[in-house]
Short mmCIF file of C-alpha atoms and ligand atoms in Angstrom, two decimals:
data_model
loop_
_atom_site.label_atom_id
_atom_site.label_comp_id
_atom_site.label_asym_id
_atom_site.label_seq_id
_atom_site.Cartn_x
_atom_site.Cartn_y
_atom_site.Cartn_z
CA MET M 1 105.02 99.05 38.50
CA LYS M 2 103.39 102.13 39.79
CA LYS M 3 100.29 100.45 40.33
CA ILE M 4 102.00 97.84 42.70
CA VAL M 5 103.74 100.56 44.91
CA PHE M 6 100.54 102.37 45.06
CA LEU M 7 98.64 98.86 46.06
CA ILE M 8 101.65 98.32 48.88
CA GLY M 9 101.14 101.63 49.90
CA LEU M 10 97.51 101.40 50.56
CA LEU M 11 97.72 98.47 52.30
CA SER M 12 100.37 99.64 54.62
CA ALA M 13 98.33 102.63 55.17
CA LYS M 14 95.27 100.09 55.92
CA HIS M 15 97.51 98.00 57.95
CA LEU M 16 99.17 101.47 60.25
CA SER M 17 95.19 102.27 60.87
CA ALA M 18 94.80 98.92 62.35
CA GLN M 19 97.91 99.86 64.36
CA ASN M 20 96.92 101.28 68.16
CA SER M 21 99.40 103.39 69.11
CA ILE M 22 100.79 104.71 72.53
CA ILE M 23 102.50 107.74 73.14
CA ILE M 24 104.34 107.98 76.38
CA HIS M 25 105.85 111.97 77.77
CA ALA M 26 108.44 110.69 79.71
CA ASP M 27 109.64 114.18 79.92
CA LYS M 28 106.35 115.31 81.35
CA GLY M 29 106.30 113.34 84.94
CA LYS M 30 105.17 114.68 88.14
CA ASP M 31 102.80 113.14 89.71
CA ILE M 32 103.61 109.82 92.12
CA ILE M 33 101.96 106.89 91.55
CA ASP M 34 100.70 106.29 95.48
CA LYS M 35 101.61 102.41 96.08
CA ASN M 36 98.52 102.42 98.35
CA ILE M 37 96.48 102.08 95.05
CA TYR M 38 97.65 98.88 95.29
CA GLY M 39 95.86 97.66 98.77
CA HIS M 40 93.50 95.53 99.68
CA PHE M 41 90.47 94.81 101.93
CA ALA M 42 89.68 91.87 104.35
CA GLU M 43 86.35 91.50 106.36
CA HIS M 44 84.80 89.19 108.29
CA LEU M 45 82.79 87.77 105.56
CA GLY M 46 82.62 84.05 104.62
CA HIS M 47 86.49 82.72 104.70
CA CYS M 48 88.10 85.53 104.25
CA ILE M 49 89.48 85.97 107.48
CA TYR M 50 88.55 82.83 109.36
CA GLY M 51 90.12 80.39 107.19
CA GLY M 52 91.78 82.51 104.93
CA PHE M 53 93.83 84.56 106.96
CA TYR M 54 93.37 83.24 110.38
CA VAL M 55 93.48 79.50 111.30
CA GLY M 56 93.24 79.70 114.87
CA ASP M 57 96.35 79.70 117.35
CA SER M 58 95.87 76.40 118.14
CA ASN M 59 95.70 74.93 114.59
CA LYS M 60 98.49 71.86 114.23
CA THR M 61 98.03 71.34 110.30
CA ILE M 62 98.35 75.13 108.91
CA PRO M 63 101.49 76.60 109.74
CA HIS M 64 100.91 79.71 111.45
CA LYS M 65 102.00 82.64 113.69
CA ASP M 66 99.60 83.43 116.21
CA GLY M 67 97.16 81.81 114.02
CA VAL M 68 97.86 83.70 111.06
CA ARG M 69 98.49 81.66 108.19
CA LEU M 70 102.25 81.80 107.01
CA ASP M 71 101.38 80.87 103.26
CA VAL M 72 99.14 83.68 102.84
CA ILE M 73 101.81 86.06 104.75
CA ASP M 74 104.68 85.20 102.48
CA ALA M 75 102.16 85.67 99.40
CA LEU M 76 100.89 88.70 100.25
CA LYS M 77 104.22 89.86 101.01
CA LYS M 78 105.70 89.09 97.40
CA LEU M 79 102.79 91.33 96.34
CA LYS M 80 104.10 94.18 98.33
CA ILE M 81 100.57 94.57 100.09
CA PRO M 82 100.69 98.53 101.17
CA VAL M 83 97.62 98.95 102.78
CA LEU M 84 94.82 96.55 104.31
CA ARG M 85 91.28 97.87 105.16
CA TRP M 86 89.49 95.86 107.88
CA PRO M 87 87.10 94.81 109.38
CA GLY M 88 84.40 95.73 106.79
CA GLY M 89 82.51 96.47 104.80
CA CYS M 90 78.76 96.22 105.95
CA PHE M 91 80.36 94.47 109.06
CA ALA M 92 82.17 97.54 110.20
CA ASP M 93 79.02 99.39 111.15
CA THR M 94 77.71 96.16 113.13
CA TYR M 95 81.36 95.74 115.20
CA HIS M 96 82.29 96.83 118.51
CA TRP M 97 85.86 96.48 118.63
CA ARG M 98 85.54 95.92 122.52
CA ASP M 99 84.44 92.69 121.95
CA GLY M 100 87.50 91.45 120.11
CA VAL M 101 90.22 92.12 122.30
CA GLY M 102 91.47 90.73 125.81
CA PRO M 103 91.76 87.35 126.64
CA LYS M 104 90.01 85.00 124.15
CA LYS M 105 87.83 82.74 125.83
CA GLU M 106 86.22 86.03 127.43
CA ARG M 107 85.15 87.47 124.09
CA PRO M 108 81.54 87.63 123.84
CA SER M 109 80.17 86.28 120.48
CA MET M 110 77.69 87.89 118.19
CA LEU M 111 75.83 86.74 114.95
CA ASN M 112 77.43 88.15 111.64
CA ILE M 113 73.86 89.53 110.46
CA TRP M 114 75.26 90.64 107.01
CA TRP M 115 76.92 87.69 106.27
CA GLY M 116 74.82 84.60 106.70
CA ASN M 117 74.02 85.08 110.44
CA VAL M 118 77.04 82.59 111.51
CA LYS M 119 78.59 82.68 114.47
CA GLU M 120 81.64 85.44 115.15
CA ASP M 121 83.33 84.44 118.07
CA ASN M 122 85.95 87.50 117.97
CA SER M 123 89.04 85.14 118.16
CA PHE M 124 90.30 87.51 115.52
CA GLY M 125 90.44 91.06 116.70
CA THR M 126 92.00 94.31 117.13
CA ASN M 127 95.40 93.12 118.46
CA GLU M 128 95.41 90.14 115.88
CA PHE M 129 94.82 92.24 112.73
CA LEU M 130 97.05 94.93 113.89
CA ASN M 131 100.14 92.43 114.77
CA MET M 132 99.43 90.63 111.39
CA CYS M 133 99.75 94.16 109.53
CA GLU M 134 103.24 94.51 111.10
CA LEU M 135 103.88 90.84 109.99
CA LEU M 136 102.75 92.07 106.61
CA GLY M 137 104.40 95.15 106.35
CA ALA M 138 101.37 96.63 105.45
CA GLU M 139 99.64 99.75 106.59
CA PRO M 140 96.31 99.24 108.35
CA TYR M 141 93.13 100.92 107.41
CA LEU M 142 90.34 100.57 110.35
CA SER M 143 86.99 101.05 109.06
CA GLY M 144 84.87 102.25 111.95
CA ASN M 145 81.43 101.56 113.24
CA VAL M 146 79.17 104.52 112.31
CA GLY M 147 75.97 103.29 111.94
CA SER M 148 75.23 101.57 115.22
CA GLY M 149 78.14 102.46 117.04
CA THR M 150 79.14 106.14 119.03
CA PRO M 151 81.59 108.95 118.81
CA GLN M 152 83.01 107.33 122.30
CA GLU M 153 83.51 104.42 120.94
CA LEU M 154 85.42 105.51 117.87
CA ALA M 155 87.43 108.25 120.23
CA ASP M 156 88.11 105.15 122.37
CA TRP M 157 89.66 102.84 119.42
CA VAL M 158 91.69 105.61 118.41
CA LYS M 159 92.86 105.67 121.76
CA TYR M 160 93.42 102.15 122.38
CA THR M 161 95.11 101.57 119.16
CA THR M 162 97.57 104.90 118.80
CA HIS M 163 97.47 106.98 121.87
CA PRO M 164 100.67 106.89 123.82
CA ASN M 165 100.89 104.73 127.02
CA GLY M 166 99.53 106.27 129.97
CA SER M 167 97.35 108.79 128.44
CA SER M 168 93.94 107.14 128.98
CA PRO M 169 92.07 104.12 130.58
CA MET M 170 92.35 102.79 126.97
CA THR M 171 96.24 102.64 126.77
CA ASP M 172 96.19 101.26 130.25
CA LEU M 173 93.86 98.67 128.57
CA ARG M 174 96.18 98.33 125.48
CA GLN M 175 98.92 97.44 127.87
CA LYS M 176 97.03 95.20 130.24
CA TYR M 177 96.14 93.09 126.96
CA GLY M 178 99.88 92.58 125.80
CA ARG M 179 100.67 95.07 123.71
CA PRO M 180 103.56 97.48 125.05
CA ASN M 181 103.08 100.75 122.77
CA PRO M 182 100.94 101.96 120.08
CA TRP M 183 100.43 100.46 116.58
CA LYS M 184 100.89 103.03 113.92
CA VAL M 185 97.29 102.98 112.61
CA LYS M 186 97.02 106.23 109.86
CA PHE M 187 94.17 105.03 108.03
CA TRP M 188 90.26 105.85 109.22
CA GLY M 189 87.34 104.94 107.70
CA LEU M 190 84.30 106.76 109.14
CA GLY M 191 81.28 104.19 108.14
CA ASN M 192 81.02 102.01 105.32
CA GLU M 193 78.57 102.62 102.95
CA ALA M 194 76.31 105.19 104.72
CA TRP M 195 73.79 105.34 101.98
CA GLY M 196 73.64 101.58 102.50
CA CYS M 197 74.39 98.91 104.91
CA GLY M 198 75.73 101.36 106.93
CA GLY M 199 72.99 102.95 107.86
CA ASN M 200 70.69 104.03 105.01
CA MET M 201 71.18 107.86 105.40
CA LYS M 202 71.16 110.36 103.27
CA ALA M 203 73.67 112.48 102.24
CA GLU M 204 73.46 115.57 103.85
CA PHE M 205 72.74 113.66 107.35
CA TYR M 206 75.84 111.66 106.99
CA ALA M 207 78.11 114.84 106.03
CA ASN M 208 76.95 116.17 109.47
CA ILE M 209 77.59 112.95 111.68
CA TYR M 210 80.86 112.42 110.08
CA ARG M 211 81.36 116.08 111.50
CA GLN M 212 80.35 114.88 114.89
CA TYR M 213 82.30 111.57 114.61
CA ALA M 214 85.40 113.31 113.53
CA THR M 215 85.49 115.72 115.87
CA PHE M 216 86.32 113.36 118.68
CA MET M 217 89.01 111.09 116.71
CA THR M 218 92.22 112.78 117.47
CA ASN M 219 95.61 111.81 117.91
CA TRP M 220 97.28 114.87 119.09
CA ASN M 221 99.91 113.70 121.40
CA ASN M 222 101.10 111.56 118.42
CA SER M 223 103.75 112.88 115.59
CA ASP M 224 101.78 110.91 113.03
CA ARG M 225 98.45 112.51 111.88
CA LEU M 226 95.39 110.61 111.34
CA TYR M 227 94.13 110.37 107.79
CA ARG M 228 90.24 110.05 107.97
CA ILE M 229 88.62 108.96 104.91
CA ALA M 230 84.59 109.57 104.53
CA SER M 231 82.26 107.12 103.39
CA GLY M 232 81.99 107.70 99.96
CA ALA M 233 79.39 107.59 96.70
CA SER M 234 78.56 104.02 94.96
CA ASP M 235 79.18 104.03 91.48
CA ASP M 236 77.80 107.47 89.59
CA ASP M 237 76.30 109.15 92.78
CA TYR M 238 77.60 112.26 92.05
CA HIS M 239 75.25 114.42 94.71
CA TRP M 240 76.65 111.97 97.49
CA THR M 241 80.36 113.73 96.48
CA GLU M 242 78.99 116.95 95.78
CA VAL M 243 77.42 117.08 99.35
CA MET M 244 80.63 115.83 101.13
CA MET M 245 82.77 118.19 99.45
CA ARG M 246 80.43 120.75 100.51
CA ASP M 247 79.61 120.14 104.07
CA ILE M 248 82.67 118.43 105.40
CA PRO M 249 85.02 121.27 106.42
CA ALA M 250 88.32 120.72 104.96
CA ASN M 251 90.44 120.38 108.25
CA MET M 252 88.27 117.26 108.75
CA TYR M 253 88.75 114.77 106.33
CA ASP M 254 91.62 113.60 104.16
CA ALA M 255 89.89 111.25 101.32
CA LEU M 256 86.67 110.55 100.00
CA GLY M 257 85.49 106.84 99.35
CA LEU M 258 84.21 105.34 96.26
CA HIS M 259 82.96 102.23 95.70
CA HIS M 260 82.10 100.40 92.09
CA TYR M 261 81.83 96.83 91.78
CA SER M 262 81.72 95.21 87.98
CA VAL M 263 78.73 93.20 88.15
CA ILE M 264 76.58 92.53 85.22
CA ASN M 265 73.14 92.54 87.15
CA TRP M 266 72.44 92.77 90.60
CA SER M 267 70.06 89.78 90.22
CA LYS M 268 71.42 88.02 87.78
CA LYS M 269 75.16 88.24 88.11
CA GLY M 270 76.35 84.87 86.37
CA SER M 271 78.73 82.34 86.73
CA ALA M 272 82.28 83.55 87.72
CA THR M 273 83.91 80.68 85.24
CA ASN M 274 81.04 79.54 82.90
CA PHE M 275 80.34 82.41 81.07
CA SER M 276 79.81 83.53 77.31
CA GLU M 277 81.51 86.08 75.60
CA GLN M 278 78.29 88.47 75.81
CA GLU M 279 78.76 88.54 79.68
CA TYR M 280 82.69 88.97 79.27
CA PHE M 281 81.85 92.05 77.31
CA ILE M 282 79.19 93.43 79.94
CA THR M 283 81.69 92.70 82.64
CA MET M 284 84.05 94.73 80.89
CA GLN M 285 81.87 97.42 80.37
CA ARG M 286 81.39 98.21 83.96
CA ALA M 287 85.06 98.00 84.74
CA LEU M 288 85.69 100.19 82.10
CA GLN M 289 83.11 102.69 83.79
CA MET M 290 85.63 103.38 86.26
CA GLU M 291 87.19 105.91 84.24
CA GLU M 292 84.15 107.90 83.71
CA LEU M 293 83.58 107.58 87.53
CA VAL M 294 86.97 108.68 88.87
CA THR M 295 86.82 111.68 86.24
CA LYS M 296 83.42 112.59 87.09
CA HIS M 297 83.97 112.67 90.82
CA SER M 298 87.43 113.84 90.56
CA ALA M 299 85.83 116.89 88.30
CA ILE M 300 83.20 117.39 91.85
CA MET M 301 86.33 117.00 93.83
CA ASP M 302 88.02 119.52 91.83
CA LYS M 303 85.42 122.68 92.37
CA TYR M 304 86.11 122.72 96.19
CA ASP M 305 89.85 121.30 96.29
CA PRO M 306 91.27 122.51 92.67
CA GLN M 307 94.75 121.96 94.52
CA LYS M 308 93.55 118.14 95.10
CA LYS M 309 94.94 118.15 98.72
CA LYS M 310 91.78 115.99 99.27
CA HIS M 311 92.01 112.60 97.56
CA LEU M 312 89.82 109.86 96.14
CA ALA M 313 90.23 106.12 97.93
CA VAL M 314 88.53 103.68 95.95
CA ASP M 315 88.06 101.65 98.90
CA GLU M 316 86.12 98.75 97.19
CA TRP M 317 86.23 97.69 93.46
CA GLY M 318 86.34 94.46 91.36
CA GLY M 319 84.34 92.01 89.95
CA TRP M 320 81.21 90.28 91.52
CA TYR M 321 79.72 87.18 90.61
CA ASP M 322 77.24 84.08 91.58
CA VAL M 323 79.05 82.08 94.46
CA GLU M 324 80.87 78.87 93.43
CA PRO M 325 78.25 76.13 92.98
CA GLY M 326 77.59 74.18 96.67
CA THR M 327 79.09 77.22 98.88
CA ASN M 328 77.21 79.58 101.05
CA GLY M 329 75.26 82.23 99.35
CA ALA M 330 76.39 84.66 101.99
CA PHE M 331 80.14 83.92 101.92
CA LEU M 332 80.79 85.60 98.36
CA PHE M 333 83.24 82.71 97.26
CA GLN M 334 84.17 83.06 93.56
CA GLN M 335 86.62 81.53 91.17
CA ASN M 336 89.03 83.83 89.00
CA THR M 337 89.60 83.61 85.75
CA MET M 338 91.41 85.54 82.77
CA ARG M 339 88.11 88.12 82.59
CA ASP M 340 89.45 88.88 86.46
CA ALA M 341 93.28 89.58 84.91
CA MET M 342 91.23 92.17 82.44
CA ILE M 343 89.32 93.93 85.30
CA ALA M 344 92.56 94.25 87.54
CA GLY M 345 94.63 95.34 84.79
CA THR M 346 92.15 97.81 83.13
CA ASN M 347 91.45 99.47 86.70
CA LEU M 348 94.87 99.69 87.96
CA ASN M 349 95.59 101.37 84.96
CA ILE M 350 93.13 103.52 85.45
CA PHE M 351 93.79 104.43 88.99
CA ASN M 352 97.51 105.12 87.81
CA ASN M 353 96.54 107.70 85.32
CA HIS M 354 94.38 109.28 87.98
CA CYS M 355 97.14 109.17 90.60
CA ASP M 356 96.91 113.25 91.04
CA ARG M 357 93.80 112.26 92.93
CA VAL M 358 93.60 108.66 93.42
CA LYS M 359 95.72 107.74 96.45
CA MET M 360 94.16 104.54 97.77
CA ALA M 361 92.34 101.50 96.12
CA ASN M 362 91.00 98.25 98.02
CA LEU M 363 90.33 95.40 95.81
CA ALA M 364 87.33 93.52 97.40
CA GLN M 365 88.66 91.18 98.78
CA ALA M 366 91.87 89.80 99.49
CA ILE M 367 90.84 86.10 100.21
CA ASN M 368 88.49 83.84 99.36
CA VAL M 369 85.61 86.37 98.81
CA LEU M 370 84.97 87.84 95.50
CA GLN M 371 87.49 89.00 93.21
CA ALA M 372 90.18 87.43 95.42
CA VAL M 373 94.05 87.17 95.13
CA ILE M 374 94.03 84.25 97.17
CA LEU M 375 91.92 81.17 97.50
CA THR M 376 92.38 78.47 100.30
CA LYS M 377 91.08 75.14 101.23
CA GLU M 378 92.33 74.00 104.15
CA GLU M 379 95.89 74.07 104.02
CA LYS M 380 95.70 74.23 100.25
CA MET M 381 96.79 77.70 99.01
CA ILE M 382 96.72 79.07 95.54
CA LEU M 383 97.13 82.41 93.42
CA THR M 384 94.70 83.64 91.22
CA PRO M 385 95.37 85.43 88.00
CA THR M 386 94.33 88.64 89.64
CA TYR M 387 97.41 87.77 92.11
CA HIS M 388 99.35 87.78 89.23
CA VAL M 389 98.43 91.15 87.65
CA MET M 390 98.83 93.02 90.75
CA GLU M 391 102.01 91.11 91.26
CA MET M 392 103.19 92.00 87.80
CA TYR M 393 101.95 95.65 88.55
CA THR M 394 103.88 96.44 91.73
CA VAL M 395 106.78 97.74 89.45
CA HIS M 396 104.51 101.07 89.59
CA HIS M 397 104.15 101.38 93.43
CA ASP M 398 105.23 104.86 94.40
CA ALA M 399 106.85 105.38 90.62
CA THR M 400 106.35 108.79 88.71
CA LEU M 401 103.27 108.36 86.41
CA LEU M 402 104.64 108.98 83.14
CA PRO M 403 101.13 110.48 81.27
CA SER M 404 100.42 108.62 78.03
CA GLU M 405 97.79 109.23 75.23
CA VAL M 406 96.20 105.62 73.88
CA LYS M 407 94.45 105.88 70.73
CA SER M 408 93.32 102.29 70.41
CA ASN M 409 90.79 100.15 67.99
CA LYS M 410 87.58 99.18 69.18
CA TYR M 411 86.80 95.47 70.72
CA ILE M 412 83.55 94.99 68.76
CA LEU M 413 80.68 92.75 70.00
CA GLY M 414 77.20 92.70 67.60
CA LYS M 415 76.96 96.20 67.90
CA ASP M 416 78.51 97.06 70.78
CA THR M 417 82.03 98.35 71.08
CA LEU M 418 84.97 98.41 73.69
CA THR M 419 88.20 100.18 73.78
CA ALA M 420 90.61 97.48 73.40
CA ILE M 421 93.98 98.79 75.05
CA TRP M 422 94.36 100.52 78.11
CA ALA M 423 97.87 101.36 79.13
CA SER M 424 99.71 103.58 81.72
CA ALA M 425 103.49 104.12 82.47
CA SER M 426 105.82 105.25 85.24
CA LYS M 427 109.45 105.71 86.15
CA ASP M 428 110.85 104.47 89.18
CA LYS M 429 113.22 105.40 91.79
CA ASN M 430 115.90 103.31 89.80
CA GLY M 431 115.34 105.29 86.67
CA LEU M 432 113.67 101.93 85.15
CA THR M 433 110.77 102.81 82.89
CA HIS M 434 107.57 100.35 83.34
CA ILE M 435 104.71 100.10 80.75
CA SER M 436 101.40 97.91 81.48
CA ILE M 437 99.31 97.49 78.90
CA VAL M 438 95.97 95.35 78.77
CA ASN M 439 94.17 94.07 75.28
CA VAL M 440 90.61 93.18 76.74
CA ASP M 441 89.73 91.83 72.65
CA ALA M 442 88.25 88.42 73.36
CA LYS M 443 89.48 87.76 69.88
CA GLN M 444 91.85 89.74 68.01
CA ALA M 445 95.24 90.47 69.13
CA GLN M 446 95.93 94.13 69.01
CA PRO M 447 99.43 95.41 67.38
CA VAL M 448 100.75 98.15 69.41
CA SER M 449 103.24 101.08 68.26
CA ILE M 450 104.38 102.81 71.65
CA SER M 451 106.87 106.40 70.84
CA ILE M 452 108.31 107.66 73.98
CA ASN M 453 109.01 111.41 74.10
CA GLY M 454 112.33 112.56 75.86
CA ALA M 455 113.80 109.52 76.54
CA ASN M 456 115.86 106.79 74.83
CA TYR M 457 116.52 103.40 75.46
CA LYS M 458 118.76 100.39 75.17
CA ALA M 459 116.95 97.15 76.27
CA VAL M 460 113.51 96.00 76.74
CA SER M 461 112.09 93.15 78.74
CA GLY M 462 108.67 91.88 79.41
CA ARG M 463 106.12 89.93 81.21
CA ILE M 464 102.68 88.59 80.23
CA LEU M 465 99.91 87.00 81.58
CA THR M 466 97.37 85.38 79.08
CA SER M 467 95.77 82.02 78.51
CA ASP M 468 94.15 80.19 75.72
CA LYS M 469 90.63 80.64 77.03
CA LEU M 470 88.71 83.40 78.87
CA GLN M 471 87.44 81.30 81.14
CA ASN M 472 90.79 79.68 82.38
CA HIS M 473 91.42 79.75 86.17
CA ASN M 474 93.59 78.28 88.42
CA SER M 475 92.31 75.54 90.59
CA PHE M 476 93.60 73.43 93.79
CA GLU M 477 94.00 70.47 91.22
CA ASN M 478 96.16 72.87 88.53
CA PRO M 479 97.17 75.55 90.95
CA ASN M 480 99.71 77.18 88.36
CA LYS M 481 97.66 77.10 84.62
CA ILE M 482 97.69 80.96 84.79
CA VAL M 483 101.20 82.52 85.81
CA PRO M 484 103.20 85.18 84.16
CA SER M 485 105.81 84.32 81.58
CA VAL M 486 108.67 86.17 80.03
CA TYR M 487 107.55 87.98 77.25
CA ASN M 488 110.01 88.86 73.87
CA GLY M 489 107.39 90.13 71.68
CA ALA M 490 108.86 93.77 71.92
CA LYS M 491 111.04 95.07 69.55
CA LEU M 492 112.77 98.35 70.64
CA ASN M 493 114.55 100.92 68.24
CA GLY M 494 115.59 103.95 70.61
CA SER M 495 112.39 105.58 71.96
CA ASN M 496 109.81 103.49 70.00
CA LEU M 497 108.43 99.98 70.36
CA ASN M 498 106.43 97.42 68.23
CA LEU M 499 104.77 94.55 69.98
CA THR M 500 101.42 92.60 69.37
CA ILE M 501 99.57 91.93 72.42
CA PRO M 502 97.47 88.19 72.22
CA PRO M 503 93.71 88.55 73.23
CA PHE M 504 92.72 89.30 76.47
CA SER M 505 96.46 89.65 77.80
CA VAL M 506 98.04 91.72 80.06
CA VAL M 507 101.94 93.00 79.39
CA VAL M 508 104.35 94.56 81.69
CA LEU M 509 107.44 96.37 79.87
CA GLU M 510 110.58 97.25 81.30
CA LEU M 511 112.78 99.73 79.44
CA LYS M 512 116.39 100.90 80.52
O1 LIG B 601 82.42 93.51 99.48
C1 LIG B 601 80.97 92.65 99.89
C2 LIG B 601 80.34 94.29 100.45
O2 LIG B 601 80.25 94.41 99.52
C3 LIG B 601 81.02 94.77 101.63
O3 LIG B 601 80.55 94.57 102.80
C4 LIG B 601 79.63 96.08 101.14
O4 LIG B 601 80.66 97.58 101.67
C5 LIG B 601 79.71 96.07 99.76
O5 LIG B 601 78.35 96.62 99.61
#
């Protein structure tokens, strides 16, 4: 008998060691998860703007307001889209904003040299974008042309968009072109990828150029201060961050960018839908590298700015694969599967957990490009698994981060391992606690026990995004194959919870 009890003891001990555990410190919340972490990015690239957001004001088949698709507006409002970056990307450093204002028939056309050399007729310009942001209830983030523009041109764009009426020829122009009052434009990027398509500059050179451009970008007359974002590092280019922090005076910037894409291999990216577990594993290695990147770039910023007054803006992130067969290679149109849900769920948890420094992130890109939340085909529109993760995580917008410690099992493939469980927790303004948990393991369901210090709960409810194949995705033929569903699998006992998360799934719990 004794032997049997001992055996049961051993077995349960073994079962316990296979248990993932999360400790949440509900009594230690202090940092706010800035809702701008849930930001998006819209470039003049492929069908992000034209055909995605904008179908032209004379379109007779697709419901629109001033040419902006209403189905898209509706879907993005449900995401509570907080901020939208525009017009690029690489395009931004070729863009001259004066080409895109005024009567449409007088606007010049140009070639979009970065993205397929297609004709850009400038029918979607500053007024169209800023009015669209108002319709969306999102803050605009304008990416200025530093690579091929001038300080004057950028300073004039600030005046055209934000300065009070009657204060310059630019504000007269704004009124002439039909906008009676300034817009609210707080977020300004000074160039994009200055180390690459934005001018192939060295860090030291860009820091000097940045200072010059920033000097003339002012809105002293306006109570809303500009928030200036310096073009940031690519991936693990820590030298770039070091130089920006060292060489740009603190009063000249508010945030530093960072770009990181989850790409298997730049010369062999692989299919978005037809991929092996090995390819999934590598994509997730790249995606989870975000934790290290944010930690290390922040550590450099800490040296110069220990009070964390300067922010990290991860203003491009997401998965990047081969384009869909039969589509223009320069348009970056790719499908979106449960793999993308894993990238989104883990990266958003990482940003939440680093919200003391990361105050903005912009998924690349909103519609029809890279890891899009929306795909369109003429009058049809579908929502991707990434959209659903973003929607499930809206509960974290502007909530207080509850610090957490995760002890996770490994997701094992051959000799390689990855951390299986990624989580973050927050408390919202109504006192509700939310925990988002991702199991990236492609094969194993993961049992998770959660204990919450400093709080006691009476009820738990949940939602889950899951599917039976990693490669599953929504299509125009089957738009609702992957949608969130109710999750009743969490058992609550005061301040303790137990649940099991299926492979490659995202769960969001609500506790009250
Ligand atoms: O998002 C697509 C491109 O990726 C952007 O234009 C550029 O900034 C980045 O290299």
